[in-house]
Each structure stands twice: as structure tokens, then as C-alpha cells.
mmCIF file of C-alpha atoms in Angstrom:
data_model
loop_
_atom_site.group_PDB
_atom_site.id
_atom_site.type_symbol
_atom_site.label_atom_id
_atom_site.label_comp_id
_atom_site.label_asym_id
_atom_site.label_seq_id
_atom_site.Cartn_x
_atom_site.Cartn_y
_atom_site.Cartn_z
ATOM 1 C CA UNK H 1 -6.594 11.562 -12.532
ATOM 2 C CA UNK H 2 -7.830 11.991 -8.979
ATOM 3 C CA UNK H 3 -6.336 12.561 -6.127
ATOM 4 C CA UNK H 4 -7.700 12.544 -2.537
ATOM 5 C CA UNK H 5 -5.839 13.693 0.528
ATOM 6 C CA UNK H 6 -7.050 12.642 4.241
ATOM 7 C CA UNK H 7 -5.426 14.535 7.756
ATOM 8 C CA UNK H 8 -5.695 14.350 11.037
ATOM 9 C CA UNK H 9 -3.930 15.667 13.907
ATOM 10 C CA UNK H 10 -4.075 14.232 17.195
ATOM 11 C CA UNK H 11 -3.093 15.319 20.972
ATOM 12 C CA UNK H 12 -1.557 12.978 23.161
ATOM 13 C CA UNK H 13 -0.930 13.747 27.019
ATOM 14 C CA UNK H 14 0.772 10.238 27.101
ATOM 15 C CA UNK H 15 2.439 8.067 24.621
ATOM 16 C CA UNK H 16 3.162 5.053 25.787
ATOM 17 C CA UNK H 17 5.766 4.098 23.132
ATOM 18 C CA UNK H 18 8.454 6.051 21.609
ATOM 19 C CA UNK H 19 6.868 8.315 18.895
ATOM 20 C CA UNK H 20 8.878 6.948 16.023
ATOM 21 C CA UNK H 21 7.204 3.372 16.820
ATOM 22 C CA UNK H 22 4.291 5.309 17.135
ATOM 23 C CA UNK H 23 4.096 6.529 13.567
ATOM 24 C CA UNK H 24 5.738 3.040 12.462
ATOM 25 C CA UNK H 25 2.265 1.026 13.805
ATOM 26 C CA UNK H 26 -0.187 3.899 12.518
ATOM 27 C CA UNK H 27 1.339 3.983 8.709
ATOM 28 C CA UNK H 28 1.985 -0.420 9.249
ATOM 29 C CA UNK H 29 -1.386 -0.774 10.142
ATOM 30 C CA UNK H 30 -2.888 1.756 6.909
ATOM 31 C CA UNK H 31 -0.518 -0.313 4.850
ATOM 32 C CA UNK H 32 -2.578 -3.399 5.758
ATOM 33 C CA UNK H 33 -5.716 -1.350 4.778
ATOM 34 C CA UNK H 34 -5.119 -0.513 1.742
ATOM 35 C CA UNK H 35 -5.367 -2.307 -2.194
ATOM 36 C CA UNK H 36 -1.642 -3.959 -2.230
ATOM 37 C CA UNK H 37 -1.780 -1.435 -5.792
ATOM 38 C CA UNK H 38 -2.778 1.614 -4.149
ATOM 39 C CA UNK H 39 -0.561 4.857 -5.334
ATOM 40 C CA UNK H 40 -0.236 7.409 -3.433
ATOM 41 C CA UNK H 41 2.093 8.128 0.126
ATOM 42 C CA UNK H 42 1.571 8.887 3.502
ATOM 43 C CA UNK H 43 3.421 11.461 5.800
ATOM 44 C CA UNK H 44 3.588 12.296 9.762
ATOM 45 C CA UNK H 45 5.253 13.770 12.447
ATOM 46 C CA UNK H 46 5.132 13.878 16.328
ATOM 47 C CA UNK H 47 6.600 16.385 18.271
ATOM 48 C CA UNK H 48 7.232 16.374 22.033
ATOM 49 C CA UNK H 49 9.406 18.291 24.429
ATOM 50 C CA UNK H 50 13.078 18.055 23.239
ATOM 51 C CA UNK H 51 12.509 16.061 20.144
ATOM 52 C CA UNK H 52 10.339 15.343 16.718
ATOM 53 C CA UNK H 53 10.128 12.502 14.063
ATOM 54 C CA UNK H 54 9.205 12.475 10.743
ATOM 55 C CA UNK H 55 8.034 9.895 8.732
ATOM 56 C CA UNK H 56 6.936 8.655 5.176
ATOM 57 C CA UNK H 57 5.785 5.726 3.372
ATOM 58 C CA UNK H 58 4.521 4.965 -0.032
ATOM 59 C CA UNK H 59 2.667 1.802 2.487
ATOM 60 C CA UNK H 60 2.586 0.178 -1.077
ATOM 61 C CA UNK H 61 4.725 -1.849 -0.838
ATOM 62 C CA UNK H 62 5.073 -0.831 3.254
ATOM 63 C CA UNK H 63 8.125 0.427 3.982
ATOM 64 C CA UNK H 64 9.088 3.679 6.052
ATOM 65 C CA UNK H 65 11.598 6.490 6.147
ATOM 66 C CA UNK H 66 11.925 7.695 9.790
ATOM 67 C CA UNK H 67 13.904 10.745 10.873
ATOM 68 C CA UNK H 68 14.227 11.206 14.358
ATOM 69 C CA UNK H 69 15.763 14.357 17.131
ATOM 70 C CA UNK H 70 15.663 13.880 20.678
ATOM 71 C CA UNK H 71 14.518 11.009 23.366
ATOM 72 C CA UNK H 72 10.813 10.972 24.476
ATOM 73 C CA UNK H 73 10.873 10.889 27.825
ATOM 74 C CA UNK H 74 7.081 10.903 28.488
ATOM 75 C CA UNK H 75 4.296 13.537 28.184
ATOM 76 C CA UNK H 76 2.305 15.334 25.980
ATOM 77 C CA UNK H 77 3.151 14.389 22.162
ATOM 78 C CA UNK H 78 1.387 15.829 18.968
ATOM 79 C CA UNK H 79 0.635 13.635 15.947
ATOM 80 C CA UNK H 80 0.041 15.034 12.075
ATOM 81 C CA UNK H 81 -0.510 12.580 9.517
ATOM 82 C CA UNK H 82 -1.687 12.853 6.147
ATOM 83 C CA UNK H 83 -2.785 10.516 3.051
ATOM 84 C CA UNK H 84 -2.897 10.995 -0.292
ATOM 85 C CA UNK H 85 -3.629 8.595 -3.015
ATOM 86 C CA UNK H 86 -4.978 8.171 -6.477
ATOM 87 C CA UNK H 87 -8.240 6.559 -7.034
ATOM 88 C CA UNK H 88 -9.409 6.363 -3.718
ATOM 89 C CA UNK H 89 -11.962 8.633 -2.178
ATOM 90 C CA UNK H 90 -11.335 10.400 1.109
ATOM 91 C CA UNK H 91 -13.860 8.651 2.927
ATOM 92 C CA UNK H 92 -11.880 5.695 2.077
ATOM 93 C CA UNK H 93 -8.797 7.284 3.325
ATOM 94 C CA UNK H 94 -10.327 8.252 6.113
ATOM 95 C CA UNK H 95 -11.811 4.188 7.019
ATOM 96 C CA UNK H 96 -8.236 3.784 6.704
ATOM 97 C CA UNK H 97 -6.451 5.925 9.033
ATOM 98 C CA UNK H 98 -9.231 5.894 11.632
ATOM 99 C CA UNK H 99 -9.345 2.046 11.351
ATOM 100 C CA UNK H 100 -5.885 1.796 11.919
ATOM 101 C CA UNK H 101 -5.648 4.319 14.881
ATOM 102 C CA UNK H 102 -8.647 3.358 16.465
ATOM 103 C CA UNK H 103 -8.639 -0.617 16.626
ATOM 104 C CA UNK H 104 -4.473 -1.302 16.106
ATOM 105 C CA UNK H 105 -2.636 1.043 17.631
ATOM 106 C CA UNK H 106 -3.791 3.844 19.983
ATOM 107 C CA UNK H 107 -4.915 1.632 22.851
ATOM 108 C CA UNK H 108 -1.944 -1.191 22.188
ATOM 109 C CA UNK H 109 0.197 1.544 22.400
ATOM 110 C CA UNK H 110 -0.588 2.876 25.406
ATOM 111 C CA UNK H 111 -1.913 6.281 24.288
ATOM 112 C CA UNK H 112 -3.948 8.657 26.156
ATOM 113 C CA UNK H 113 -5.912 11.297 23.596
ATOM 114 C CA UNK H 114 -6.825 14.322 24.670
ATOM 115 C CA UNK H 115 -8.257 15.677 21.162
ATOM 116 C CA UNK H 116 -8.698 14.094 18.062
ATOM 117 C CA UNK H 117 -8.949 16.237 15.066
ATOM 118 C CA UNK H 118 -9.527 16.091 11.126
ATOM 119 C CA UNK H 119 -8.307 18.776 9.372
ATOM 120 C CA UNK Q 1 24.696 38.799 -1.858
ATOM 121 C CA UNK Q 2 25.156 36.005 -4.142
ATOM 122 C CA UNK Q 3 27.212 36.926 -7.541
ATOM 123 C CA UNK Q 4 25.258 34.751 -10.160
ATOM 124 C CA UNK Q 5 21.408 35.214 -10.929
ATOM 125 C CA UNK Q 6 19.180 33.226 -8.404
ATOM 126 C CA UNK Q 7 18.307 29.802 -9.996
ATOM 127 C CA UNK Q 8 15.074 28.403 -9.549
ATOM 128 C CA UNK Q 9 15.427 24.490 -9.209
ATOM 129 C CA UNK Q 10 12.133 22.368 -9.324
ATOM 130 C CA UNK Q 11 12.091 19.283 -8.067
ATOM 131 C CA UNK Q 12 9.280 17.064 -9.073
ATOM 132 C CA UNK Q 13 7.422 13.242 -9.520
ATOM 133 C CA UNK Q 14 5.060 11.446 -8.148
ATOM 134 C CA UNK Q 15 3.861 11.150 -4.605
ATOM 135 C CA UNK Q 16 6.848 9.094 -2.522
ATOM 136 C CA UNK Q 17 9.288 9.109 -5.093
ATOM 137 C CA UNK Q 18 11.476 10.782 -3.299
ATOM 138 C CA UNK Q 19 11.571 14.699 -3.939
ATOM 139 C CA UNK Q 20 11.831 16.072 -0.182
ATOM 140 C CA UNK Q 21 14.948 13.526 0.669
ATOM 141 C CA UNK Q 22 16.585 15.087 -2.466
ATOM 142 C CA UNK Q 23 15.782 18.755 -1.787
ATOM 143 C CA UNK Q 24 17.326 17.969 1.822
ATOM 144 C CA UNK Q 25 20.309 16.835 -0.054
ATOM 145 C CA UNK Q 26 20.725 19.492 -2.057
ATOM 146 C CA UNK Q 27 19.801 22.572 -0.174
ATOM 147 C CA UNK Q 28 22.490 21.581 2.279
ATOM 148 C CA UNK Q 29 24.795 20.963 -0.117
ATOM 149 C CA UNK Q 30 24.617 24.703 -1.364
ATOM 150 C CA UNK Q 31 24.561 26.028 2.324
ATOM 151 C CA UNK Q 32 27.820 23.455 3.330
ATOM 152 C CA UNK Q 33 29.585 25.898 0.436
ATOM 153 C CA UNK Q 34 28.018 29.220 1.589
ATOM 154 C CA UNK Q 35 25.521 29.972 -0.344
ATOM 155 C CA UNK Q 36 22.011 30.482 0.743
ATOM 156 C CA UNK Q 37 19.144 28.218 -0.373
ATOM 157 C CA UNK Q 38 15.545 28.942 -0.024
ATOM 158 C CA UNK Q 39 12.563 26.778 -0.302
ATOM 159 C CA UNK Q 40 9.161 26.870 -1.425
ATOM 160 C CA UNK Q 41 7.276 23.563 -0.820
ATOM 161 C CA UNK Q 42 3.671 22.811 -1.996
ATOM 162 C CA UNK Q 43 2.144 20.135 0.615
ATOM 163 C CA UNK Q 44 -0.283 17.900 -1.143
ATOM 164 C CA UNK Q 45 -2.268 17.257 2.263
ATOM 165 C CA UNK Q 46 -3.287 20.071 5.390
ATOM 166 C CA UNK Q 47 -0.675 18.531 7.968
ATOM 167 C CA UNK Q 48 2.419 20.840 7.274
ATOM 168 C CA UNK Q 49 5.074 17.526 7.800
ATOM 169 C CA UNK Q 50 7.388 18.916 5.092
ATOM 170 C CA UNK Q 51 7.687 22.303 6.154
ATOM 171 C CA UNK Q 52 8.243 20.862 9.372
ATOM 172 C CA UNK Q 53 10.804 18.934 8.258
ATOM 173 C CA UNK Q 54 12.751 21.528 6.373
ATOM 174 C CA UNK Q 55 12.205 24.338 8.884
ATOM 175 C CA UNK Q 56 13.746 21.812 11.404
ATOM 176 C CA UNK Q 57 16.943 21.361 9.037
ATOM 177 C CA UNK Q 58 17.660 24.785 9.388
ATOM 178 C CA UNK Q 59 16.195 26.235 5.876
ATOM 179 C CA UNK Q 60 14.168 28.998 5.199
ATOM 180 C CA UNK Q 61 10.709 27.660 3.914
ATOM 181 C CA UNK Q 62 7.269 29.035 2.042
ATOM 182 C CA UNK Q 63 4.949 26.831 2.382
ATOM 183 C CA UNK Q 64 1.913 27.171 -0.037
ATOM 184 C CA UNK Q 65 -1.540 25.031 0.813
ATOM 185 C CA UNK Q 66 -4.787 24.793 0.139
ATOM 186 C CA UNK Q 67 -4.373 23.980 -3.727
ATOM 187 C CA UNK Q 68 -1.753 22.655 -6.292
ATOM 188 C CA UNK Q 69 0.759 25.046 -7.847
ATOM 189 C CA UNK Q 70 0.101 24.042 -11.001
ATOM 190 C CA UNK Q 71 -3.857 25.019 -10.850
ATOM 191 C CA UNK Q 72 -5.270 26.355 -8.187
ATOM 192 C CA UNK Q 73 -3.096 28.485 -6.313
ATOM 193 C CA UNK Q 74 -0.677 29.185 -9.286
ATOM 194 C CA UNK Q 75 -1.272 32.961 -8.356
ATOM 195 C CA UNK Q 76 0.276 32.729 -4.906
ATOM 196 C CA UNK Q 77 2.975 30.574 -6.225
ATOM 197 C CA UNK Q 78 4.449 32.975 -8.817
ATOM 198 C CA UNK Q 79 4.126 35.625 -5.989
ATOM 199 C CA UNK Q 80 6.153 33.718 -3.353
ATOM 200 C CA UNK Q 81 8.868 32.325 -6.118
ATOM 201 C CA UNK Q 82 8.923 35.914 -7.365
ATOM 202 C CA UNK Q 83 9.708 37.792 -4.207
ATOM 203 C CA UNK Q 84 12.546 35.297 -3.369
ATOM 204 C CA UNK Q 85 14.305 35.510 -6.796
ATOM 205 C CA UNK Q 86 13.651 39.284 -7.020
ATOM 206 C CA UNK Q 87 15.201 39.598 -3.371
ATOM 207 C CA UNK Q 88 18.739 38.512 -4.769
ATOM 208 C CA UNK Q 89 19.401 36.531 -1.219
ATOM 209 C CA UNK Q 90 19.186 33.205 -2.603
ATOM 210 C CA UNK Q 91 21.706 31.256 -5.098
ATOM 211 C CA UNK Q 92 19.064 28.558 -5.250
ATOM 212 C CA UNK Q 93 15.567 28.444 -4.894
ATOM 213 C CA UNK Q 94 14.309 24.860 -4.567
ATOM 214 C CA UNK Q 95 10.715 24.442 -5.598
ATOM 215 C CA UNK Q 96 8.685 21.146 -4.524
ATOM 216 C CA UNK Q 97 5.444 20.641 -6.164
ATOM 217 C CA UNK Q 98 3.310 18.116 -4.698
ATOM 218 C CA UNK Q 99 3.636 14.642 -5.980
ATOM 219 C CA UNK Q 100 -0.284 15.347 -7.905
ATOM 220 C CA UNK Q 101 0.881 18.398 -10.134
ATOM 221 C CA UNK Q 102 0.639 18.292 -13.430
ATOM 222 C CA UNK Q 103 4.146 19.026 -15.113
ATOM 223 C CA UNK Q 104 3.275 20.224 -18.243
ATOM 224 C CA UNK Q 105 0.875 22.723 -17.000
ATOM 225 C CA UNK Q 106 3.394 23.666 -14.342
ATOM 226 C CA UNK Q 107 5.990 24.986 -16.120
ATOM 227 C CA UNK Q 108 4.034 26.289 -18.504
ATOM 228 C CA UNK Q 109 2.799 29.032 -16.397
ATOM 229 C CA UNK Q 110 5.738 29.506 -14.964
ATOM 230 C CA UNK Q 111 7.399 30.031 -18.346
ATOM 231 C CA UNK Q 112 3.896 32.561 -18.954
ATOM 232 C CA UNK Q 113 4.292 34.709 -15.422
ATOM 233 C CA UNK Q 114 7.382 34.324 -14.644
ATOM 234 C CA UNK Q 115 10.395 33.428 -17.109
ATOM 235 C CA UNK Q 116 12.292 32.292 -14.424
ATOM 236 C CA UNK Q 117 15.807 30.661 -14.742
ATOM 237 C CA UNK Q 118 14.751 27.406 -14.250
ATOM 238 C CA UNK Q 119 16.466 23.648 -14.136
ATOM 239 C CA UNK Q 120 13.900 20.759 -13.588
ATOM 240 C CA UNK Q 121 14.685 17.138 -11.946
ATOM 241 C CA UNK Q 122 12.429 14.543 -12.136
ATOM 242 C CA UNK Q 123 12.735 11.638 -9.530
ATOM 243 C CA UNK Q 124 10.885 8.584 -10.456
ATOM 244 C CA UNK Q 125 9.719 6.157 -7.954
ATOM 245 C CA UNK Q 126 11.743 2.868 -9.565
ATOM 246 C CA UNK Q 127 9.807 0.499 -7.718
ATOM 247 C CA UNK Q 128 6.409 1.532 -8.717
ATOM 248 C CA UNK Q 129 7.105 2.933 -12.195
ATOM 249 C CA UNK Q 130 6.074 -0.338 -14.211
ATOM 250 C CA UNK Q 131 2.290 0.261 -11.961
ATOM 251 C CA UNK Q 132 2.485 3.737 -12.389
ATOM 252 C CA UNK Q 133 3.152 3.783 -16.442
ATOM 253 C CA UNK Q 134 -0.178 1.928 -16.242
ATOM 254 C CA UNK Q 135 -2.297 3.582 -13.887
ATOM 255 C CA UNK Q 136 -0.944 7.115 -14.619
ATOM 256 C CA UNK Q 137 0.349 7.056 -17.884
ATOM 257 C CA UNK Q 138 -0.545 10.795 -19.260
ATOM 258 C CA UNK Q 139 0.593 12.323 -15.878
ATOM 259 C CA UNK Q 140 4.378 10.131 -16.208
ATOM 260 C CA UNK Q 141 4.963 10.914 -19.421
ATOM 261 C CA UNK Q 142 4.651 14.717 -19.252
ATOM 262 C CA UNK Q 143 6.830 14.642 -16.029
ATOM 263 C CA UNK Q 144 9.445 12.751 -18.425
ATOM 264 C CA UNK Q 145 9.191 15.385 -21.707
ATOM 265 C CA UNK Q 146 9.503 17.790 -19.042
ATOM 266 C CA UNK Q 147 12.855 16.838 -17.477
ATOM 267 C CA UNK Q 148 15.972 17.964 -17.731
ATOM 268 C CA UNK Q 149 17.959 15.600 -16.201
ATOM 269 C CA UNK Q 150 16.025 12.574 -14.332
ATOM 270 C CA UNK Q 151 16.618 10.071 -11.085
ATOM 271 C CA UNK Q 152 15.207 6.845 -11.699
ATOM 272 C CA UNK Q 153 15.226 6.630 -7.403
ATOM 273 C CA UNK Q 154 14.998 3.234 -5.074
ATOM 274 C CA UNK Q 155 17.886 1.883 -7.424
ATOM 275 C CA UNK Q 156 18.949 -0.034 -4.722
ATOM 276 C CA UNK Q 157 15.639 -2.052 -4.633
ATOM 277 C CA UNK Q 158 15.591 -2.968 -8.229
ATOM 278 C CA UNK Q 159 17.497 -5.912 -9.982
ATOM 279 C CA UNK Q 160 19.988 -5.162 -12.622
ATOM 280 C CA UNK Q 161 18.118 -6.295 -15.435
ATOM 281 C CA UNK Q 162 14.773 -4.464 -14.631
ATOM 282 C CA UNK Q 163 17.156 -1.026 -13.960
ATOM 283 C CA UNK Q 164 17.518 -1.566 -17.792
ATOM 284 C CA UNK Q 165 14.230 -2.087 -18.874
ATOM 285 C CA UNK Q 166 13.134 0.579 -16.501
ATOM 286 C CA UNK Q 167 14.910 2.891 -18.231
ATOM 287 C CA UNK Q 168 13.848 1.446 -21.520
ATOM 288 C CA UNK Q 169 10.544 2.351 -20.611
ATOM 289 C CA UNK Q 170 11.380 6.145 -19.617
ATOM 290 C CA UNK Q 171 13.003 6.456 -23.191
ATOM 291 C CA UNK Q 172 10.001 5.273 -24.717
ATOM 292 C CA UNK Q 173 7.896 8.311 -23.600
ATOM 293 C CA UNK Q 174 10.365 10.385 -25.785
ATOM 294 C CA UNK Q 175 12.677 12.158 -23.627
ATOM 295 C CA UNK Q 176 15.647 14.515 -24.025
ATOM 296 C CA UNK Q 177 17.291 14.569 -20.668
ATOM 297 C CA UNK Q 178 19.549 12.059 -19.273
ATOM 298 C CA UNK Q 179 18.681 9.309 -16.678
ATOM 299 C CA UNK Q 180 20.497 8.214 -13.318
ATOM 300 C CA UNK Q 181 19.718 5.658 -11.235
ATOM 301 C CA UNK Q 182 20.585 6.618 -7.592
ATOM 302 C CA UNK Q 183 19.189 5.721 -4.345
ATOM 303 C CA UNK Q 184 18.595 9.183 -2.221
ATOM 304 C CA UNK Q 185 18.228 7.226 0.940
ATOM 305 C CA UNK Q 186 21.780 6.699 0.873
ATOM 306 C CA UNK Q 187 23.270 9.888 -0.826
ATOM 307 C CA UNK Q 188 23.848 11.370 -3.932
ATOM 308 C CA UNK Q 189 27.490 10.841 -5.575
ATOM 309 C CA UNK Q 190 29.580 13.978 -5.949
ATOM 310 C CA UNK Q 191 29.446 13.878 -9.896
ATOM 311 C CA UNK Q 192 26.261 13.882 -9.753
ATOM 312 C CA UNK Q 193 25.478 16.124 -6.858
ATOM 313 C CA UNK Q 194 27.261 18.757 -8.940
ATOM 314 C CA UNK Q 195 25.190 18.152 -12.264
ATOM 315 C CA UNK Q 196 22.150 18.297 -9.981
ATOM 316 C CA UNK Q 197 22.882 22.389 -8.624
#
């Protein structure tokens, strides 16, 4: 069986939603990108001053599990996510999750990147 | 300094089924009674979200990348687990593989290097197991011969009848240990929370 794992982390000076809807478009929008029979999960955080959220999905069938400390009150924020899944290649993963970030939800949301990273 | 020997608890399944919502669970469970828990989490991707999560819940956390524990970085692994047992600190030590190990040839080198104490949970994903029994089927059914006690998880998305079948289908891959269906969204019962440590 193989197993491919994508990440990226990503700066924000602004976010212009609260993080936890944040992570809720990204992994919505990966969902939507994916075979409805994909296996595998996804996983993410952002942290800003006085607070974090976490959050996972299987995104087969989409669903998400937020936790959430703190009120974002504006300012920098950073992003991790990660993808792993069985079957597909990393390239694939990575259509995905740049797909999703780039033409869904970075500019709707009203985010300002400073850096961009894979990792 | 805890009384009883350190036990190493492994938590494992596939990816998303549910293994780092149970650890939280239970590794605050032991420290709401006094004891101290320790955890050693293997993070299937680079982003460290889990130790991040964990670490933010107050627990102490090794965090072991770059590989799976059951292949790769096995080495490192029996180093970490063996320096928290041997310290005597911990009651528990929680183990998460990531959701690609292999079971089998998981605990069979920890059985080889280390001959740890150890009590294994499986949590199965309930709403995915009928896809993953197909797609995955060697990988599933050593997790299940593996188990000594096993969550079929996401009970609360599953009809009645298909819980039974579900479980039907675990008992087919020839299985020893007992099977609950729980949801660990919502919390574990007390019973069971108790069989679980």
C-alpha cells in the first residue's frame, strides 16, 4: 500500500476571516478535489497572538473536527496543513491543496501572504 | 513516582479514525487522577499539528518524524519509548503511530527491542470500514489480529443494522479482542474509559 503525504505552511500578516473558517474553506475546498473514495485525512492548525485552532478531516466524506483557544483579533496568523492519502501521488496532493488555496480561498478570504512554503 | 510499572498503551488505525481524540481522552483522564501521562506521537506528514495539539493540552510530548515507527525510524522509536518507561515518571505512556503503520510489523519489533508492557487499542473508522476492507484489506486485518480490545468509532453516524454487520465484518478477520462501538467526538463512557487505561 502507498501512502503519500503533502505540507505546506503558510504566513499570513492578515487574515481576513477567523482562522477556524479559515481552515474550514481550505480542507472544504480539498474535499471538493478529491475522488469522493479517496482514503486518507487531512490536518492543520493556525496560530495567532492569543489563540490557535486545530483541525482534521477525513474530507471523504467532508466533515471537520475544529478545536479552537482564543479570539483573532487581526494580524499575523500561521497556517500548517498536511495531507495524506492512499493511492494518490503527492503531486496530486499537492494540485489539491494549492488548487484549493490558490483559486477558493486565500483571496475570498481576505488573506494577505507573506511566505508560502512546502515542506 | 508512580507505584505500578509504566504501561505502554498504543493507540492505533487508520488515518482519521480517530486515535489523537482518544489519546486526548485518555491522557487526561490519567492526569484528572494524578498520575502522569506521557506521549510519544508519530506524525504521518512534516506539519507537527498533533504535537501541537497535545503540547497545547498540557502533556508532555516526543514527537518522532521523518519516517514510520514501524520501518524506518523504528530505531529512534524504541529509544524515545525506552527512556520514558526506564525513567519511572510515567504511569502511562501513550504511543500514536501514524494512521500508515503497519501493525503487525509494529509490535513485532517492539516485542524484539523492547518487551515492553504493552496494551493495544484499535479504533476503526466505522464510516469508511466497508471501503477500507476493500481497498486496504491486508493492512485492516493485521490491525484487527493485533488488538486487544477495539473501537469501532463514528458510531453515531452509522445505522443500527450496519453497526451489526460492521462488526460482523471485524469478526470475520479472526479476532480475539472485544469490540465497542463508541463515538470519541462525544466521550468515552466510564466503563469503558476504565477498560481502556
Amino acid at each position: 500500500m502507498e501512502f503519500s503525504t503533502y505540507s505546506e505552511k503558510w504566513k499570513l500578516s492578515e487574515c481576513g476571516v477567523q482562522p477556524y473558517a479559515l481552515l474550514r474553506f481550505v480542507l472544504e475546498a480539498c474535499s471538493r478535489r478529491l475522488p469522493p473514495d479517496a482514503l486518507g485525512h487531512a490536518k492543520a492548525f493556525a496560530e495567532f497572538t492569543g489563540g490557535r485552532v486545530f483541525a482534521s478531516s477525513t474530507l471523504t466524506p467532508f466533515g471537520v473536527s475544529l478545536r479552537s483557544e482564543g479570539y483573532y483579533e487581526g494580524g499575523a496568523c500561521d497556517v500548517g496543513i498536511t495531507l495524506v492519502f492512499m493511492g494518490l501521488t503527492m503531486q496530486f496532493l499537492k494540485d489539491v491543496l494549492s488548487g484549493a488555496a490558490n483559486e477558493e480561498v486565500l483571496k475570498q478570504a481576505g488573506c494577505v501572504i507573506i511566505e508560502r512554503m512546502e515542506v | 513516582m508512580p507505584e505500578e510499572q509504566t504501561r505502554v498503551v498504543v493507540i492505533y488505525g487508520f488515518l482519521g479514525s480517530g486515535k489523537t481524540t482518544l489519546m486526548l481522552h485518555l491522557a487526561k483522564r490519567i492526569t484528572a487522577s494524578g498520575k502522569r501521562a506521557a506521549i510519544v506521537v508519530n506524525e504521518a506528514g512534516k506539519v507537527p499539528v498533533d504535537g501541537k495539539l497535545l503540547t497545547a493540552a498540557g502533556l508532555p510530548v516526543r514527537e518522532i518524524f521523518a519516517g514510520c515507527i514501524c520501518c524506518s525510524v523504528v530505531g529512534d522509536f524504541i529509544e524515545t519509548l525506552g527512556a520514558l518507561v526506564g525513567s519511572r515518571e510515567f504511569s502511562r505512556v501513550f504511543v500514536e503511530p501514524s494512521g500508515m503503520a503497519d501493525a503487525p510489523r509494529l509490535f513485532e519489533s517492539l516485542h524484539r527491542h523492547g518487551g515492553f508492557p504493552l496494551w493495544k487499542i484499535l479504533v476503526l473508522d466505522g464510516v469508511r470500514l466497508p471501503l477500507l476492507m476493500k481497498a486496504a484489506r491486508p493492512l485492516m486485518e493485521g490491525q484487527i489480529r493485533e488488538a486487544d480490545i477495539i473501537l469501532l468509532n463514528k458510531e453515531d453516524a452509522i445505522d443500527g443494522d450496519d453497526k451489526d454487520s460492521l462488526i460482523g465484518l471485524i469478526e470475520k478477520s479472526v479476532h480475539h479482542a472485544p469490540v465497542y462501538p463508541v463515538s470519541v467526538l462525544s466521550g468515552i463512557p466510564d466503563g469503558l474509559m476504565n477498560e481502556l487505561l
